[in-house]
Coordinates of C-alpha atoms and ligand atoms in Angstrom, one line a residue:
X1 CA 105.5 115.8 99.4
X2 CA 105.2 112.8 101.8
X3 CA 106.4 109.0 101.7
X4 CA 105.4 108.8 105.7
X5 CA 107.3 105.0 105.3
X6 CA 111.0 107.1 105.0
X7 CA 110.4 109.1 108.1
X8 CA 113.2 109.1 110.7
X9 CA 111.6 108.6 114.0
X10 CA 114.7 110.1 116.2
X11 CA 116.9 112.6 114.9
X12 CA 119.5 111.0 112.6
X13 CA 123.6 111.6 113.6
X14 CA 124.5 114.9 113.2
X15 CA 121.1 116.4 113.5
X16 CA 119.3 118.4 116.3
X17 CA 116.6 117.8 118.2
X18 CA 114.1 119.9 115.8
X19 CA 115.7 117.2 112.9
X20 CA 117.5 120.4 111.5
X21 CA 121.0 119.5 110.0
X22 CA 123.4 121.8 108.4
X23 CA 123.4 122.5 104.7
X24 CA 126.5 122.4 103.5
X25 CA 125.9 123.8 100.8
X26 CA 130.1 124.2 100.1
X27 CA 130.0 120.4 100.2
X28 CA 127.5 120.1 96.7
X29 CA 129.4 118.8 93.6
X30 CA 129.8 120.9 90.4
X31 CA 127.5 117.7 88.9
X32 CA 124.9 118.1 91.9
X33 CA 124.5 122.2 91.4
X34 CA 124.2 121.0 87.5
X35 CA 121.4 118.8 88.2
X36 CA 119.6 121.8 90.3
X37 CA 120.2 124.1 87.0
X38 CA 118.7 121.8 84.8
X39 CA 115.6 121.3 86.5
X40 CA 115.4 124.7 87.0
X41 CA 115.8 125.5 83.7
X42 CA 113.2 123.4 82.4
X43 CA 110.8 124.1 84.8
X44 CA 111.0 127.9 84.7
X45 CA 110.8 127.6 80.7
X46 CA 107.3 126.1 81.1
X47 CA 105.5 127.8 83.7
X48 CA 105.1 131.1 82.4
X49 CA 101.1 130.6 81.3
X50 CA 100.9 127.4 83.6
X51 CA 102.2 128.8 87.6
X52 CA 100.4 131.6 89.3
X53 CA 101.1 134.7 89.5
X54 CA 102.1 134.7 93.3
X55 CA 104.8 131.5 92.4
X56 CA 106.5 133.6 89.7
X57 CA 106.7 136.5 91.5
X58 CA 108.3 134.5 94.5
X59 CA 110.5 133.4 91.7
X60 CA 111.7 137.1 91.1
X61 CA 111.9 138.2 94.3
X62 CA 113.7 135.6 95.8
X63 CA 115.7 135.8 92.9
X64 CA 116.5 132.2 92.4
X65 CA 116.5 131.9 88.8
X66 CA 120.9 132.6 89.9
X67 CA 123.0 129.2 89.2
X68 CA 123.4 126.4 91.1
X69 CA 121.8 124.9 94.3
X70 CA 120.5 128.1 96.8
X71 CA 122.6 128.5 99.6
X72 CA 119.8 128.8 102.7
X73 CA 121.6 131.4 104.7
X74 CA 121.5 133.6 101.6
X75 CA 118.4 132.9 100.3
X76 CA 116.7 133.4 104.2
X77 CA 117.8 137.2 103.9
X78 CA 115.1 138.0 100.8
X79 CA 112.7 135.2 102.1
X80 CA 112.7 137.3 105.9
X81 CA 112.5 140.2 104.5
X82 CA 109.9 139.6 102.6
X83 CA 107.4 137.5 104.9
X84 CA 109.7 136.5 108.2
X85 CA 109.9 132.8 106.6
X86 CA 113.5 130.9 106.5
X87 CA 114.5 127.7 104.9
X88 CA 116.0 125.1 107.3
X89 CA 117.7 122.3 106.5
X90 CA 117.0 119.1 107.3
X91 CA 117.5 115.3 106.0
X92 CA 114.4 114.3 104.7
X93 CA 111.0 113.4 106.1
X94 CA 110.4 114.6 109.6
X95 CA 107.7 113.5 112.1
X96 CA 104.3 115.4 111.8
X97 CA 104.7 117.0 115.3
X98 CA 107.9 118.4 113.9
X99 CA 106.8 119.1 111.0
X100 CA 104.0 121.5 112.3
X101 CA 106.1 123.1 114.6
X102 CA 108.2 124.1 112.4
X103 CA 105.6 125.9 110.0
X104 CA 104.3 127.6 113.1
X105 CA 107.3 129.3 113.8
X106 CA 107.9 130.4 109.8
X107 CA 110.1 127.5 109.1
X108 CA 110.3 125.5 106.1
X109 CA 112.3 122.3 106.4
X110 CA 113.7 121.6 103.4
X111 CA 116.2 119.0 102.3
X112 CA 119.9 119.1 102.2
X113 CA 120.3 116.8 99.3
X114 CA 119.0 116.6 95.7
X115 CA 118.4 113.9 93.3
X116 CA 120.2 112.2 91.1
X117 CA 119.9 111.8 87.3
X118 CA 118.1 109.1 87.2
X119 CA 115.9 110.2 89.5
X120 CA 115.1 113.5 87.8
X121 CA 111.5 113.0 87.1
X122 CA 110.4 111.3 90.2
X123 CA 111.4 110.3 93.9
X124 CA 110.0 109.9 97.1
X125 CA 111.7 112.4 99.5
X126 CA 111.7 115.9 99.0
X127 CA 114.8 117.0 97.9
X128 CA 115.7 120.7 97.6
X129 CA 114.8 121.3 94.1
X130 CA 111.0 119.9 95.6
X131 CA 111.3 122.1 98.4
X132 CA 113.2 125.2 97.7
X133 CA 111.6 125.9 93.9
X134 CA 108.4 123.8 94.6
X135 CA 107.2 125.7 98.2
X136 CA 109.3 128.4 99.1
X137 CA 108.4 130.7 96.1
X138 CA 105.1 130.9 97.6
X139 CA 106.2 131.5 101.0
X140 CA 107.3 135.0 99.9
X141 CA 104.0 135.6 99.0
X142 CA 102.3 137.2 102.3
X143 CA 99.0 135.4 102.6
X144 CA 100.3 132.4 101.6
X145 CA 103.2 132.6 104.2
X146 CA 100.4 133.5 107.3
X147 CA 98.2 130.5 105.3
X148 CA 101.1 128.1 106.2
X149 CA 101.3 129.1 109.4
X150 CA 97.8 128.6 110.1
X151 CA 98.4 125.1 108.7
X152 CA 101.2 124.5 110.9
X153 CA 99.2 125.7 114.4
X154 CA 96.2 123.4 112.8
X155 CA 98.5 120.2 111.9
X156 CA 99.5 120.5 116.3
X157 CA 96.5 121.2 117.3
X158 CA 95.1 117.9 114.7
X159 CA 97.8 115.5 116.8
X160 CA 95.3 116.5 120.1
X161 CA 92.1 115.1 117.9
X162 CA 93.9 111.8 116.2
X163 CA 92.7 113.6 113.4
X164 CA 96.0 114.0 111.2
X165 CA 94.6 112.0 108.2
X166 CA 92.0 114.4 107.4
X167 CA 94.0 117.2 108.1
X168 CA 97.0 116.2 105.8
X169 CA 94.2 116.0 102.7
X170 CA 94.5 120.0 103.0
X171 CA 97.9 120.3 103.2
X172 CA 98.0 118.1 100.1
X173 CA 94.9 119.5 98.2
X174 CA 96.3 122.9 98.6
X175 CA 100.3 122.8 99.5
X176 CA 101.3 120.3 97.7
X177 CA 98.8 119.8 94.7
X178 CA 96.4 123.1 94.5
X179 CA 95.1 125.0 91.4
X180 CA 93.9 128.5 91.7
X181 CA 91.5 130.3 89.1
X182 CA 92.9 134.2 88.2
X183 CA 91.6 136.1 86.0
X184 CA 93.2 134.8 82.9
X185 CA 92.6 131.1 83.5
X186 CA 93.4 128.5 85.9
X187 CA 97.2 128.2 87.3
X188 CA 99.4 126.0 89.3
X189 CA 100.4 126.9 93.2
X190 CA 101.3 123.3 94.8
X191 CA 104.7 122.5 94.9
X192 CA 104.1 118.6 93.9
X193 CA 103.0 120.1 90.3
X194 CA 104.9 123.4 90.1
X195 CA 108.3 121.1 91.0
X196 CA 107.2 118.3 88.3
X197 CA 107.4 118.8 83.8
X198 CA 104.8 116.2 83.6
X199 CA 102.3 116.8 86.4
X200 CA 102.4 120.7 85.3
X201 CA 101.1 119.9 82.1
X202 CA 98.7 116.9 83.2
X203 CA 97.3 119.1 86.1
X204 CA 96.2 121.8 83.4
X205 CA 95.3 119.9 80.2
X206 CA 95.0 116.4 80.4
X207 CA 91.1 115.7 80.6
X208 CA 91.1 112.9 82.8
X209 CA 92.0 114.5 86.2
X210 CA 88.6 115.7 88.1
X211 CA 89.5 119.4 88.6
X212 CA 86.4 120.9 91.4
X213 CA 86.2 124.0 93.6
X214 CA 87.9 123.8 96.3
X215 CA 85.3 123.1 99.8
X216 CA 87.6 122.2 102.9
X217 CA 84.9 119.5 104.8
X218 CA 85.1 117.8 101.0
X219 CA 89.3 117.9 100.1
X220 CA 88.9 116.4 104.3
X221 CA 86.9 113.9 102.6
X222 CA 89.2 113.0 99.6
X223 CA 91.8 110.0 99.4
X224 CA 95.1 110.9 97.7
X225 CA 97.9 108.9 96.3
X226 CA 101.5 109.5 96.7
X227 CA 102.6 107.6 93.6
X228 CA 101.5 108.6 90.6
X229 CA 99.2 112.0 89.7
X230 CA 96.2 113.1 91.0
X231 CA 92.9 112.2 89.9
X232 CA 91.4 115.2 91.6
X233 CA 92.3 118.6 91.8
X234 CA 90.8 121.5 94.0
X235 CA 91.0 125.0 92.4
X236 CA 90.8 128.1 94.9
X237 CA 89.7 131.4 93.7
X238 CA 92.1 132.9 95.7
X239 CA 94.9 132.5 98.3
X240 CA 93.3 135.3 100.6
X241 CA 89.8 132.2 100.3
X242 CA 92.1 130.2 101.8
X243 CA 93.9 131.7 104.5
X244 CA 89.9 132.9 105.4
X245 CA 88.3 128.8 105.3
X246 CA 91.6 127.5 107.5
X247 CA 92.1 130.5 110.2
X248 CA 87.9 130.8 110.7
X249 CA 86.8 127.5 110.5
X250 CA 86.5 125.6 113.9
X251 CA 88.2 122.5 113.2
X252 CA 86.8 120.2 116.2
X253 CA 83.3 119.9 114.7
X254 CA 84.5 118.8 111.3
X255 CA 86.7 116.0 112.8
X256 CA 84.0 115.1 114.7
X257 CA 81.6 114.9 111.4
X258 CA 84.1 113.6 109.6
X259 CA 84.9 110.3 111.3
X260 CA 80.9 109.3 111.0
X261 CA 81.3 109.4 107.2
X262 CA 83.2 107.4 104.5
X263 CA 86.0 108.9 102.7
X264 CA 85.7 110.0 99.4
X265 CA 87.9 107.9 96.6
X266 CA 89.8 109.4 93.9
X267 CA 88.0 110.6 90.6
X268 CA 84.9 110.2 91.9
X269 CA 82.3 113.1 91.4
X270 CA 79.5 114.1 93.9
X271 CA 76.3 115.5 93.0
X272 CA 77.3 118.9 94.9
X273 CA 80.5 119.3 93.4
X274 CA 81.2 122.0 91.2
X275 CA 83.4 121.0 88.4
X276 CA 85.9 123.8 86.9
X277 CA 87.4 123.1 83.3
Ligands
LIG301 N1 108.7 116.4 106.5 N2 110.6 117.3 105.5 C1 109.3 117.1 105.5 N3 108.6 117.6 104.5 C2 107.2 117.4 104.4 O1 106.5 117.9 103.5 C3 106.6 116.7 105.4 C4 107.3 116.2 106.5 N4 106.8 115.5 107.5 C5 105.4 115.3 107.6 C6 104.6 115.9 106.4 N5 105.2 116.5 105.4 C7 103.1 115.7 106.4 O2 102.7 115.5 107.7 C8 102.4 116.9 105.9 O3 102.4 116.7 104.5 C9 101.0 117.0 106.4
LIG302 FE1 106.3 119.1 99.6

């Protein structure tokens, strides 16, 4: 999830120098843990057939399908144990650099508020239902979890090239908006979908969306939009492909390559592509 216009560039009141904040999770509303339960409920009645396998079974173990908002400390006990990741809080979009050093360290920063009503099908900043039931389910999941931390070295070491654009393509091709092909049939992983009614179903059936196999040096290539769904998806055939590409690739060569040639735009389709469903 990103809306890079909304980030705070110091730490806001109240907030450490990592942009961490408290939760206070005592201070959410009987109406705000209501708004969590009914996206919840809605989501988790259509993904059974639609999420992969790894996202529902982070579902089960972390055991969020309880009522009401998570509280992080609680939910950090069954996320540790399970891959050494833990939720932070924190107040909305944070600077890249902070960003990145936070996944390195088996961090997520998610936020301490959620949306309201009439923001229930769409808004810009990740809230907690984005972030807690659209990432962290995966984060339980081990590969996944050393996958994001392999993003979160990569996104630093991206600041050193300039070369955070084509870097960011991954994190949204994959993070945010990836597909992955099991054995019986193609599922959702990235939170931007997973966390979305409409985009779960329009990422799966609608024809319209270019759906190809996922090749890093061509989601570096690809445009994206923030504002309305994707036009292209990149389906993995598995999570251990990916962890494999992003830890054994050399990165510097590809930025290097990549700033002689033109981006790709949205929907379009290249001869070498390999289109999936
Ligand atoms: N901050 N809280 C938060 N959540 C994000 O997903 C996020 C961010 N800052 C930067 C950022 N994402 C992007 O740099 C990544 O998507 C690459
Ligand atoms: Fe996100």
């Amino acid at each position: 999830m990103q809306n890079i216009s909304h980030v705070h560039q110091t730490p806001p009141a109240g907030a450490n120098s990592d942009w961490t904040v408290p939760q206070n999770w005592d201070r959410f509303s009987a109406d705000e843990h209501a708004i969590w339960d009914r996206l919840f409920a809605r989501q988790s009645a259509m993904l059974p057939g639609r999420a992969a396998d790894a996202f529902l079974r982070g579902i089960d173990v972390l055991k969020l399908s309880r009522p009401g908002i998570p509280e992080y400390c609680e939910l950090n006990a069954r996320l540790m144990a399970a891959t050494g990741w833990q939720i932070v809080a924190v107040p909305g979009l944070v600077p890249d650099a902070v960003f990145f050093e936070h996944l390195a360290n088996r961090r997520f920063p998610a936020g301490n508020f959620i949306r309201t009503p009439e923001q229930l099908d769409y808004l810009q900043e990740p809230d907690v239902f984005h972030d807690v039931f659209g990432h962290v389910p995966m984060l339980s999941d081990p590969v996944f979890a050393d996958y994001m931390v392999a993003y979160g070295k990569g996104g630093l070491r991206s600041l050193g090239f300039g070369a955070l654009d084509h870097l960011a393509r991954l994190y949204w091709y994959t993070v945010e908006f990836g597909l992955i092909q099991q054995a019986d049939g193609l599922r959702i992983y990235g939170a931007g979908i997973v966390s979305s009614f409409a985009e779960s179903i329009f990422a799966l059936e609608d024809p319209s969306p270019k759906r190809l196999a996922f090749d890093l040096f061509r989601v570096m290539r690809t445009q994206y939009r923030i504002d309305d769904f994707q036009q292209n998806y990149f389906v993995i055939a598995s999570i251990d492909e990916l962890l494999k590409v992003t830890v054994e690739t050399d990165f510097a060569p590809l930025y290097a390559r990549l700033d002689m040639l033109p981006d790709i735009a949205i929907g379009t389709v290249l001869e070498d592509d390999v289109l999936i469903g």
